[in-house]
Coordinates of C-alpha atoms and ligand atoms in Angstrom, one line a residue:
M139 CA 111.2 94.4 162.0
C140 CA 110.1 94.6 158.3
G141 CA 111.4 91.9 156.1
I142 CA 112.9 92.4 152.7
T143 CA 113.4 89.8 150.1
G144 CA 114.8 89.9 146.6
C145 CA 116.0 87.4 143.9
V146 CA 117.4 87.6 140.4
G147 CA 118.0 84.7 138.0
R148 CA 115.2 82.4 139.2
E149 CA 112.5 81.1 137.0
Q150 CA 109.7 81.3 139.6
T151 CA 110.5 84.8 140.9
T152 CA 107.1 85.5 142.3
D153 CA 106.8 82.1 144.1
D154 CA 110.3 82.5 145.5
L155 CA 109.6 86.0 146.7
L156 CA 106.4 84.9 148.4
A157 CA 108.2 81.9 150.0
G158 CA 110.9 84.3 151.3
L159 CA 108.3 86.7 152.7
R160 CA 106.5 83.8 154.5
N161 CA 109.9 82.9 156.0
L162 CA 110.4 86.5 157.1
E163 CA 106.9 87.1 158.4
Y164 CA 108.1 87.1 162.0
R165 CA 109.7 90.5 161.2
G166 CA 106.4 92.2 160.5
Y167 CA 102.9 91.3 159.4
D168 CA 101.0 94.5 159.0
S169 CA 101.1 94.5 155.2
A170 CA 103.1 92.8 152.4
G171 CA 104.0 93.5 148.8
L172 CA 106.2 92.6 145.9
A173 CA 107.5 94.0 142.6
V174 CA 108.6 91.9 139.6
Q175 CA 110.3 92.8 136.4
N176 CA 107.8 91.2 134.1
G177 CA 109.2 92.1 130.7
E178 CA 106.8 94.9 130.1
G179 CA 107.7 97.0 133.1
V180 CA 107.7 96.7 136.9
A181 CA 104.5 95.1 138.2
V182 CA 103.7 95.9 141.8
F183 CA 101.3 94.1 144.1
K184 CA 100.6 94.9 147.7
R185 CA 98.0 94.3 150.4
S186 CA 97.4 95.2 154.0
G187 CA 97.5 92.3 156.4
E188 CA 99.5 89.1 156.4
V189 CA 101.5 87.6 153.5
S190 CA 98.6 85.3 152.8
N191 CA 96.5 88.3 151.7
L192 CA 99.3 89.1 149.2
C193 CA 99.3 85.5 148.0
E194 CA 95.5 85.9 147.3
R195 CA 96.1 89.1 145.4
V196 CA 98.9 87.6 143.3
R197 CA 97.1 84.3 142.6
G198 CA 96.3 83.8 138.9
T199 CA 98.3 86.7 137.7
H200 CA 101.0 84.5 136.1
L201 CA 103.7 87.0 136.8
T202 CA 107.0 86.1 135.3
G203 CA 110.3 87.9 135.3
A204 CA 113.9 87.4 136.2
A205 CA 114.2 89.9 139.0
G206 CA 111.9 90.9 141.9
I207 CA 111.8 92.4 145.4
G208 CA 109.3 91.8 148.3
H209 CA 108.5 93.3 151.7
T210 CA 106.6 92.4 154.8
R211 CA 105.9 95.5 157.0
W212 CA 105.9 96.4 160.6
S213 CA 104.4 99.9 160.6
T214 CA 106.5 102.8 161.8
H215 CA 105.2 105.7 159.6
G216 CA 101.6 105.5 158.7
P217 CA 98.9 102.9 159.4
P218 CA 99.0 99.4 157.8
T219 CA 96.9 100.2 154.7
D220 CA 97.3 99.1 151.1
A221 CA 98.7 102.5 150.2
N222 CA 101.4 102.4 152.9
A223 CA 102.5 98.9 152.0
H224 CA 105.8 98.5 150.2
P225 CA 107.1 98.6 147.4
H226 CA 106.7 102.3 146.8
T227 CA 107.2 103.7 143.3
D228 CA 108.1 106.9 141.5
C229 CA 105.6 109.0 139.5
Q230 CA 106.1 106.9 136.4
N231 CA 105.9 103.5 138.2
Q232 CA 109.3 102.6 136.8
I233 CA 111.2 102.4 140.0
A234 CA 110.1 100.2 142.9
V235 CA 111.6 100.4 146.4
V236 CA 111.3 98.4 149.6
H237 CA 112.8 99.6 152.8
N238 CA 113.5 98.5 156.4
G239 CA 114.4 101.2 158.9
I240 CA 113.6 104.9 159.3
I241 CA 114.5 107.8 157.0
E242 CA 114.8 110.6 159.5
N243 CA 115.0 113.5 156.9
H244 CA 111.9 112.3 154.9
H245 CA 109.9 115.4 155.7
E246 CA 112.5 117.7 154.3
L247 CA 113.0 115.4 151.2
R248 CA 109.2 115.1 150.7
T249 CA 108.9 118.9 150.6
E250 CA 111.8 119.3 148.3
L251 CA 110.5 116.6 145.9
R252 CA 106.9 118.0 146.0
E253 CA 108.3 121.4 145.0
R254 CA 109.9 119.7 142.1
G255 CA 106.6 118.3 141.0
H256 CA 106.7 114.8 142.5
D257 CA 103.4 113.3 143.5
I258 CA 104.0 111.5 146.8
E259 CA 101.0 109.4 147.8
S260 CA 101.7 107.5 151.0
D261 CA 102.4 108.5 154.6
T262 CA 105.6 106.5 154.6
D263 CA 109.2 107.7 154.9
T264 CA 110.1 105.2 152.2
E265 CA 108.3 106.7 149.3
V266 CA 110.8 109.6 149.0
V267 CA 113.5 107.1 147.8
P268 CA 112.1 106.1 144.4
H269 CA 111.3 109.7 143.7
L270 CA 114.8 110.8 144.6
V271 CA 116.3 108.1 142.3
A272 CA 114.0 109.3 139.5
E273 CA 115.2 112.9 140.2
F274 CA 118.8 111.8 139.7
L275 CA 118.4 109.3 136.9
P276 CA 118.2 111.7 133.9
E277 CA 121.6 113.3 134.7
A278 CA 123.3 110.1 136.0
T279 CA 125.8 108.0 134.0
S280 CA 124.1 104.8 135.2
T281 CA 121.3 103.5 137.4
E282 CA 124.0 102.7 140.1
D283 CA 125.1 106.3 140.0
A284 CA 121.6 107.6 140.5
F285 CA 120.9 105.1 143.2
R286 CA 124.1 106.1 145.1
S287 CA 123.3 109.8 144.7
A288 CA 119.9 109.1 146.2
I289 CA 121.3 107.0 149.0
A290 CA 123.8 109.8 149.9
R291 CA 120.8 112.1 150.6
L292 CA 119.3 109.8 153.2
D293 CA 119.7 110.3 157.0
G294 CA 118.6 107.5 159.4
S295 CA 118.8 103.8 159.2
Y296 CA 118.0 101.7 156.2
A297 CA 118.2 98.5 154.3
I298 CA 116.8 99.2 150.8
A299 CA 116.2 97.2 147.7
M300 CA 115.2 98.7 144.3
L301 CA 114.0 97.4 141.0
V302 CA 114.1 99.6 137.8
E303 CA 112.1 99.0 134.7
G304 CA 113.9 97.2 131.9
E305 CA 116.8 95.9 134.1
D306 CA 117.2 92.4 135.4
A307 CA 119.0 93.6 138.4
I308 CA 118.4 94.5 142.1
Y309 CA 120.1 97.5 143.7
A310 CA 120.6 97.4 147.4
A311 CA 122.0 99.6 150.2
R312 CA 122.5 99.2 153.8
D313 CA 123.1 101.5 156.7
G314 CA 121.9 100.5 160.2
S315 CA 119.4 97.8 159.2
P316 CA 120.4 94.2 158.2
L317 CA 120.8 93.0 154.7
V318 CA 122.3 89.7 153.6
L319 CA 123.0 88.4 150.1
G320 CA 122.6 84.7 149.1
I321 CA 124.7 83.1 146.4
D322 CA 123.3 80.1 144.4
E323 CA 124.2 78.6 141.0
G324 CA 122.8 81.1 138.4
A325 CA 120.8 83.1 140.9
H326 CA 121.3 85.6 143.7
F327 CA 119.1 86.4 146.6
L328 CA 118.8 89.3 149.0
A329 CA 117.0 89.4 152.4
S330 CA 116.9 91.0 155.9
D331 CA 117.7 87.6 157.3
V332 CA 119.0 84.2 156.1
P333 CA 115.9 82.1 156.7
A334 CA 114.3 83.9 153.7
F335 CA 116.4 82.0 151.2
L336 CA 117.9 79.2 153.3
E337 CA 116.1 76.5 151.3
F338 CA 118.1 77.6 148.2
T339 CA 121.5 78.4 149.5
D340 CA 123.7 78.6 152.7
R341 CA 126.4 80.7 151.1
V342 CA 126.0 84.3 152.1
I343 CA 127.6 87.8 152.1
Y344 CA 126.6 90.1 155.0
L345 CA 126.5 93.7 153.7
E346 CA 128.0 96.2 156.0
D347 CA 126.9 99.8 156.8
G348 CA 127.7 102.1 153.9
D349 CA 127.6 99.2 151.3
V350 CA 125.8 99.6 148.0
A351 CA 125.3 96.5 145.9
K352 CA 124.1 95.5 142.4
L353 CA 122.9 92.0 142.0
T354 CA 122.4 90.4 138.5
T355 CA 122.1 86.7 137.6
D356 CA 125.8 86.4 137.1
E357 CA 127.4 89.0 139.3
I358 CA 127.3 90.8 142.6
E359 CA 129.1 94.2 142.7
I360 CA 129.6 95.9 146.0
T361 CA 130.8 99.5 146.3
D362 CA 130.7 102.3 148.9
V363 CA 128.4 105.2 148.4
D364 CA 131.1 107.0 146.4
G365 CA 131.3 104.1 144.0
N366 CA 134.7 102.7 145.2
S367 CA 134.8 98.9 145.0
V368 CA 134.4 97.0 148.3
E369 CA 135.4 93.3 149.0
R370 CA 133.1 91.3 151.3
S371 CA 133.8 87.7 152.2
V372 CA 131.4 84.8 151.3
Q373 CA 130.5 82.8 154.5
T374 CA 128.6 79.5 154.9
V375 CA 125.9 79.4 157.5
D376 CA 125.5 76.2 159.5
W377 CA 121.7 76.3 159.6
V378 CA 119.7 73.8 157.6
P379 CA 116.4 74.5 155.8
E380 CA 114.4 72.4 158.3
D381 CA 115.4 74.9 161.0
A382 CA 113.3 77.5 159.4
K383 CA 110.2 75.3 159.0
K384 CA 107.5 74.3 161.5
G385 CA 107.6 70.6 160.7
E386 CA 105.1 68.6 162.8
Y387 CA 104.3 71.6 165.2
D388 CA 101.4 74.0 164.9
H389 CA 103.6 77.0 165.8
F390 CA 107.3 77.9 165.6
M391 CA 107.1 78.8 169.3
H392 CA 106.1 75.3 170.3
K393 CA 108.8 73.8 168.0
E394 CA 111.4 76.1 169.5
I395 CA 110.4 75.3 173.1
H396 CA 111.0 71.6 172.2
E397 CA 114.3 72.4 170.5
Q398 CA 115.8 73.5 173.8
P399 CA 117.6 70.3 174.6
T400 CA 119.4 70.4 171.2
A401 CA 120.0 74.2 171.5
L402 CA 121.6 73.7 174.9
R403 CA 123.8 70.9 173.7
Q404 CA 125.0 73.1 170.9
A405 CA 125.6 76.0 173.3
I406 CA 127.9 73.9 175.5
R407 CA 129.4 71.6 172.9
G408 CA 133.2 71.8 173.1
R409 CA 133.0 74.3 175.9
V410 CA 132.1 72.3 179.0
D411 CA 134.0 69.1 180.0
P412 CA 131.4 66.7 181.4
D413 CA 133.8 64.9 183.7
T414 CA 135.9 67.7 185.2
G415 CA 133.4 70.5 184.7
E416 CA 136.2 72.6 183.2
V417 CA 135.1 75.3 180.7
T418 CA 137.0 76.3 177.6
L419 CA 135.8 79.1 175.5
E420 CA 137.0 79.2 171.9
D421 CA 138.6 82.6 171.2
F422 CA 139.0 83.4 174.9
P423 CA 142.1 81.6 176.2
E424 CA 143.3 82.1 179.8
G425 CA 144.0 85.7 180.5
S426 CA 141.6 87.1 177.9
F427 CA 139.7 89.0 180.6
E428 CA 142.5 89.7 183.2
S429 CA 142.1 93.5 182.9
I430 CA 138.3 93.3 183.6
D431 CA 136.9 94.3 187.0
T432 CA 133.4 95.4 186.1
V433 CA 130.8 93.9 183.8
Q434 CA 127.8 95.9 182.4
F435 CA 125.2 93.8 180.6
V436 CA 123.0 95.7 178.1
A437 CA 120.0 94.2 176.4
C438 CA 116.3 94.4 175.7
G439 CA 113.2 92.3 176.6
T440 CA 114.0 88.6 177.0
S441 CA 117.7 89.1 176.4
Y442 CA 117.6 91.7 179.3
H443 CA 116.1 89.0 181.5
A444 CA 119.0 86.7 180.5
G445 CA 121.3 89.5 181.6
L446 CA 119.5 89.8 184.9
Y447 CA 119.9 86.1 185.4
A448 CA 123.6 86.1 184.6
A449 CA 124.3 89.2 186.7
E450 CA 123.0 87.3 189.8
V451 CA 125.5 84.5 189.2
L452 CA 128.4 86.8 188.4
T453 CA 127.7 89.2 191.4
E454 CA 127.7 86.2 193.7
R455 CA 131.2 85.3 192.4
G456 CA 132.5 88.7 193.5
M457 CA 132.5 90.7 190.2
R458 CA 131.0 94.2 190.1
T459 CA 128.1 93.7 187.7
T460 CA 125.3 95.9 186.5
V461 CA 122.5 95.2 184.1
H462 CA 121.0 97.9 181.8
R463 CA 118.0 98.2 179.5
A464 CA 119.7 99.2 176.3
S465 CA 117.2 102.0 175.6
E466 CA 118.1 103.6 178.9
F467 CA 121.8 102.9 178.7
V468 CA 122.1 105.5 175.9
V469 CA 120.0 108.0 177.7
N470 CA 122.2 107.9 180.8
P471 CA 125.3 105.9 180.2
P472 CA 126.8 104.4 183.4
P473 CA 130.4 105.4 184.2
A474 CA 133.0 103.0 182.8
D475 CA 136.8 102.7 182.5
D476 CA 139.5 100.5 181.1
G477 CA 138.5 97.7 183.5
T478 CA 134.9 97.6 182.2
L479 CA 133.5 95.1 179.8
V480 CA 130.1 95.9 178.2
V481 CA 128.3 92.7 177.2
G482 CA 125.5 93.2 174.7
I483 CA 123.1 90.3 174.8
T484 CA 121.0 90.1 171.7
Q485 CA 119.6 87.0 170.0
S486 CA 119.3 88.7 166.6
G487 CA 122.4 91.0 166.9
E488 CA 120.3 93.6 165.2
T489 CA 118.2 95.2 167.9
A490 CA 118.6 99.0 167.4
D491 CA 118.5 99.9 171.1
T492 CA 121.2 97.4 171.9
L493 CA 123.3 98.4 169.0
A494 CA 123.0 102.1 170.0
A495 CA 124.1 101.2 173.6
L496 CA 127.1 99.2 172.2
D497 CA 128.0 102.1 169.9
D498 CA 127.9 104.4 172.8
A499 CA 130.4 102.2 174.7
I500 CA 132.6 101.8 171.6
E501 CA 132.7 105.5 171.1
R502 CA 133.8 105.9 174.7
G503 CA 136.6 103.4 174.2
I504 CA 135.1 100.7 176.4
R505 CA 135.7 97.1 175.6
T506 CA 132.6 95.4 174.2
L507 CA 131.5 91.8 173.7
A508 CA 128.4 90.6 171.8
V509 CA 126.6 87.5 173.0
T510 CA 124.4 86.7 170.0
N511 CA 122.8 83.9 168.0
V512 CA 123.6 85.4 164.6
V513 CA 127.1 85.1 163.0
G514 CA 127.6 88.1 160.8
S515 CA 125.0 90.2 162.7
T516 CA 125.8 93.8 163.3
A517 CA 126.5 93.3 167.0
A518 CA 128.9 90.5 166.2
R519 CA 130.7 92.6 163.8
T520 CA 130.8 95.9 165.7
C521 CA 131.9 94.6 169.1
D522 CA 135.5 93.9 170.0
D523 CA 134.5 90.2 170.4
A524 CA 131.6 87.9 169.9
L525 CA 130.4 84.8 171.7
F526 CA 127.8 82.8 169.8
I527 CA 124.9 81.0 171.6
R528 CA 124.4 78.6 168.7
A529 CA 120.7 78.1 169.2
G530 CA 119.8 77.8 165.4
P531 CA 117.3 80.2 163.9
E532 CA 114.5 81.4 166.1
I533 CA 111.4 82.3 164.0
G534 CA 108.6 82.6 166.7
V535 CA 108.3 86.3 167.7
A536 CA 108.4 85.2 171.4
A537 CA 112.0 84.3 172.3
T538 CA 112.2 80.8 173.9
K539 CA 115.2 78.6 173.1
T540 CA 117.5 81.6 172.8
F541 CA 116.8 82.5 176.4
S542 CA 118.1 79.1 177.6
S543 CA 121.0 79.2 175.2
Q544 CA 121.9 82.7 176.3
I545 CA 122.0 81.6 179.9
A546 CA 124.2 78.5 179.2
T547 CA 126.6 80.7 177.1
L548 CA 126.7 83.5 179.7
L549 CA 127.5 80.9 182.4
C550 CA 130.5 79.8 180.3
L551 CA 131.5 83.5 179.9
I552 CA 131.2 84.0 183.7
R553 CA 133.5 81.1 184.3
A554 CA 136.1 82.6 182.0
L555 CA 135.8 86.0 183.7
V556 CA 136.1 84.5 187.2
R557 CA 139.1 82.3 186.0
D558 CA 140.9 85.4 184.8
T559 CA 140.1 87.8 187.6
M560 CA 139.6 86.1 190.9
D561 CA 142.1 84.2 193.1
S562 CA 139.6 81.4 193.7
A563 CA 140.7 77.8 193.3
D564 CA 137.1 76.7 192.9
H565 CA 136.3 76.3 189.3
D566 CA 132.6 75.7 189.8
A567 CA 132.9 72.1 188.7
E568 CA 129.6 71.2 190.2
L569 CA 127.7 73.9 188.3
F570 CA 129.2 73.0 185.0
R571 CA 128.7 69.3 185.4
A572 CA 125.1 70.1 186.1
L573 CA 125.0 72.3 183.0
H574 CA 126.2 69.4 181.0
A575 CA 123.3 67.3 182.4
L576 CA 120.8 70.1 181.8
P577 CA 119.6 69.2 178.3
N578 CA 118.4 65.8 179.6
K579 CA 116.5 67.5 182.4
V580 CA 114.8 69.9 180.0
E581 CA 113.8 66.9 177.9
H582 CA 112.2 65.4 181.1
V583 CA 110.3 68.7 181.7
L584 CA 109.0 68.7 178.1
E585 CA 107.9 65.1 178.4
T586 CA 106.1 65.4 181.7
S587 CA 104.9 69.0 182.0
R588 CA 101.4 69.6 183.3
A589 CA 101.4 73.1 181.9
Q590 CA 98.3 72.3 179.8
Q591 CA 96.2 71.3 182.9
V592 CA 97.4 74.3 184.8
A593 CA 96.7 76.6 181.9
H594 CA 93.2 75.2 181.6
R595 CA 92.6 76.0 185.3
Y596 CA 93.9 79.5 185.3
Q597 CA 93.3 80.8 181.8
T598 CA 90.4 83.0 182.9
S599 CA 92.1 84.6 185.9
E600 CA 92.1 88.4 186.3
A601 CA 95.9 88.5 186.4
H602 CA 98.9 86.1 186.8
F603 CA 101.8 87.0 189.2
F604 CA 105.2 85.4 189.0
I605 CA 107.6 85.6 191.9
G606 CA 111.1 84.3 192.6
R607 CA 114.4 85.2 194.3
H608 CA 118.0 85.4 193.0
T609 CA 118.1 84.1 189.4
A610 CA 114.3 83.2 189.7
Q611 CA 113.4 86.9 189.8
A612 CA 114.7 87.1 186.2
V613 CA 112.6 84.1 185.3
A614 CA 109.6 85.7 187.0
L615 CA 110.0 88.7 184.8
E616 CA 110.5 86.6 181.7
A617 CA 107.5 84.4 182.4
A618 CA 105.3 87.5 182.8
L619 CA 106.6 89.0 179.6
K620 CA 106.0 85.7 177.7
L621 CA 102.5 85.3 179.0
K622 CA 101.4 88.9 178.2
E623 CA 103.1 89.0 174.8
I624 CA 101.4 85.9 173.4
S625 CA 98.1 85.6 175.4
Y626 CA 97.4 89.3 175.9
E627 CA 96.5 88.4 179.5
H628 CA 97.6 90.6 182.4
A629 CA 100.8 89.3 184.0
E630 CA 103.5 90.7 186.2
G631 CA 106.7 89.4 187.6
F632 CA 108.3 90.5 190.9
P633 CA 111.2 89.7 193.1
A634 CA 109.3 87.6 195.7
G635 CA 110.2 89.9 198.6
E636 CA 108.7 92.9 196.9
L637 CA 105.2 91.4 196.8
K638 CA 104.5 92.8 200.3
H639 CA 105.7 96.3 199.3
G640 CA 102.8 97.1 197.1
P641 CA 101.7 94.4 194.6
L642 CA 100.0 92.4 197.3
A643 CA 97.2 95.0 197.1
L644 CA 96.3 93.3 193.7
V645 CA 96.3 89.8 195.1
T646 CA 92.9 88.1 195.2
P647 CA 91.4 84.6 194.8
E648 CA 91.4 85.4 191.1
T649 CA 95.1 86.1 190.8
P650 CA 97.2 82.9 190.8
I651 CA 100.8 83.3 192.1
F652 CA 103.4 81.2 190.4
A653 CA 106.3 80.8 192.9
I654 CA 109.6 79.9 191.2
A655 CA 111.9 78.1 193.5
T656 CA 115.6 77.4 192.7
G657 CA 116.6 75.4 195.8
R658 CA 118.2 78.5 197.3
N659 CA 116.2 80.9 199.6
D660 CA 113.2 78.5 199.3
E661 CA 112.2 79.0 202.9
K662 CA 112.0 82.8 202.4
L663 CA 110.1 82.2 199.2
R664 CA 107.7 80.0 201.1
S665 CA 107.0 82.9 203.5
N666 CA 106.1 85.1 200.6
V667 CA 103.8 82.4 199.3
E668 CA 102.1 82.2 202.6
E669 CA 101.4 86.0 202.5
A670 CA 99.6 85.4 199.2
R671 CA 97.8 82.4 200.4
A672 CA 96.5 84.4 203.4
R673 CA 94.8 86.6 200.7
K674 CA 93.3 83.4 199.2
A675 CA 95.4 83.5 196.0
P676 CA 95.9 80.1 194.4
V677 CA 99.5 79.2 194.4
V678 CA 101.4 77.2 191.7
A679 CA 104.8 75.9 192.7
V680 CA 107.3 75.9 189.9
A681 CA 109.8 74.0 192.0
A682 CA 111.4 70.7 192.7
A683 CA 109.1 68.1 194.3
D684 CA 111.0 68.3 197.6
S685 CA 111.1 72.1 197.8
P686 CA 109.3 73.7 200.9
V687 CA 107.4 75.8 198.4
S688 CA 105.8 72.7 196.9
T689 CA 104.3 71.7 200.2
V690 CA 102.2 74.9 200.4
A691 CA 101.0 75.0 196.7
D692 CA 97.6 74.2 195.2
D693 CA 99.2 73.2 191.9
H694 CA 102.6 72.1 190.7
L695 CA 104.8 72.6 187.6
T696 CA 107.5 70.3 188.9
I697 CA 111.2 70.6 187.9
P698 CA 113.9 68.0 188.3
S699 CA 116.4 68.8 191.0
T700 CA 119.6 70.5 189.7
H701 CA 122.2 73.1 190.7
P702 CA 120.4 76.2 192.0
D703 CA 121.9 78.4 189.3
L704 CA 120.3 76.2 186.7
A705 CA 116.9 75.6 188.2
G706 CA 115.6 78.8 186.7
V707 CA 116.2 77.5 183.2
L708 CA 114.0 74.4 183.9
A709 CA 111.3 76.6 185.6
N710 CA 111.4 78.8 182.6
V711 CA 110.7 75.9 180.2
Q712 CA 107.6 75.0 182.3
L713 CA 106.5 78.6 182.2
Q714 CA 107.1 78.9 178.4
L715 CA 104.8 75.9 178.0
L716 CA 102.2 77.5 180.3
S717 CA 102.2 80.7 178.2
Y718 CA 101.9 78.7 175.1
Q719 CA 99.0 76.6 176.4
V720 CA 97.1 79.7 177.7
A721 CA 97.6 81.5 174.4
S722 CA 96.5 78.3 172.6
L723 CA 93.3 78.0 174.7
L724 CA 92.5 81.6 174.0
D725 CA 93.1 81.0 170.3
R726 CA 95.8 83.7 169.9
P727 CA 98.0 84.1 166.9
I728 CA 101.0 82.7 168.8
D729 CA 103.8 83.2 166.3
K730 CA 102.6 86.7 165.3
P731 CA 101.4 88.5 168.4
R732 CA 99.6 91.7 167.7
N733 CA 101.7 94.9 167.4
L734 CA 104.9 93.0 167.8
A735 CA 107.7 91.8 165.5
K736 CA 110.9 90.0 165.9
S737 CA 114.2 91.9 165.6
V738 CA 113.3 95.4 166.5
T739 CA 115.5 97.6 164.3
V740 CA 114.2 101.0 165.3
E741 CA 115.0 102.8 168.5
Ligands
LIG255 C1 110.3 88.7 173.8 C2 111.3 89.0 172.8 C3 111.9 90.4 172.8 C4 113.4 90.3 172.5 C5 113.9 91.7 172.4 C6 115.4 91.7 172.2 O1 109.8 87.3 173.6 O2 111.6 88.3 171.9 O3 111.7 90.9 174.1 O4 114.0 89.6 173.4 O5 113.3 92.5 171.4 O6 115.7 91.1 171.0 P1 117.2 90.6 170.7 O7 117.6 89.5 171.6 O8 117.2 90.1 169.3 O9 118.1 91.8 170.8

């Protein structure tokens, strides 16, 4: 949510900033801008709309300079106009600032600065920052000093990067919004997320809350807000530049759907023994969870659906398990004690609602575990433990491969929890052998799916309803979310038994019902399907060929047979393809759905 880039020490600063912004566009695409130290001052260019509009604006300007910052915006304060686009500058246009997050005391600062003669032009909370720095600069011993004084006045969450006229340096600060530095020979980078500079370097430093940094060509200095020096380790990310490119695909979403076999193999690599079905989780040896008797999953959106899925499996194995939308967890925190494990599921590790829920648990002394895709993310660093889903970078705004990888990883976590807390001799070998075989079955779905034909048939429907039981109810919710988010068509997901308690009133011949069968409770699901068929709704079975649900369907998205706890993953792949195909037929901007952005860093 808002992407920041910066680089110092490169020859093609403007090109590199634009490339970084294109790589971060999944974080926001309402407006974009950049500022470059061009030898004569700080040159600022910005435009409403996508990064391509900014490229047009910059084309032919021959901007040069050793240092620059850039921004792609997802609007929080003020509409997506040129004026509200970042960077924002002070009255003299000597200080340029880009920001991700929310400055909560901006009204108070704005009034104070106006009283002191500052002319603040935009509606954004960000614009107070360059004016504050300008206010401190005349009395400060250095630019760092003025920057730190300004940062100390801010309440809220921020990742900030600043450029000041005449200095080949970038100043940066982080509190509550992500910021990562990249280290290359003779150049340094800065960004909200690693894909921005992955083509140049894989050596990174994750800034932590309260860090203030100065980047020059030769050096990175990190301090706290009082100026005390801070040490941060350099890490190497195991992503490759191709991960952040579309390659032969038209959209990242389509590419990432097809990456699921690989992502799943990575998720279970070294964790699941294909012969015995035994699970070994690095960092969690036997006994790691012996004090746990309750698990609370917290997450948002697709990750919340992965939590619902996992909760079905864990509850069935006898553990007290609840699932919470992170934004509600903080409003009304569920009771917890020493036996509780709060598991935050978050692909990005930066979702503000999930981080707030985890912080709430941490403050109450509850044990926390992050299940995340991003090493070095805030969730990974703030929780007691982290378990990585190893999906590789996900760029498409709609989460796809990370859902499958979350489920594979959560199943391994469930195995470790059951191992440490239950007296059962059964180690679920059948499930984990099936998990080992799952990537090949996903491949089969990808090769044989009829999603395009089904999409063609139902794309003009009034609404699309998805139903399922047990783990498939989570898939029903996820399928509906995916379809509405990228196609803008009306879609709802329900536990199948709930259809007759109200939603059936909406069912007509114009509302296809997608019935997701796992091989468990299929007869009951078939009864629910019959109820819809009696109202003349067309039925699409997302089921194995031999499922009773398949015999009463008008259309089929067939899945290979597997363990019932895994069938939902295969069904979900079919339904991801369906959403993709519907959105494609309707010519939607699939990787950048309207009003949305990946990594939602505001509450
Ligand atoms: C939907 C989607 C969102 C995210 C949600 C949580 O396709 O991507 O619903 O799942 O914003 O994001 P993470 O997992 O990064 O916490």
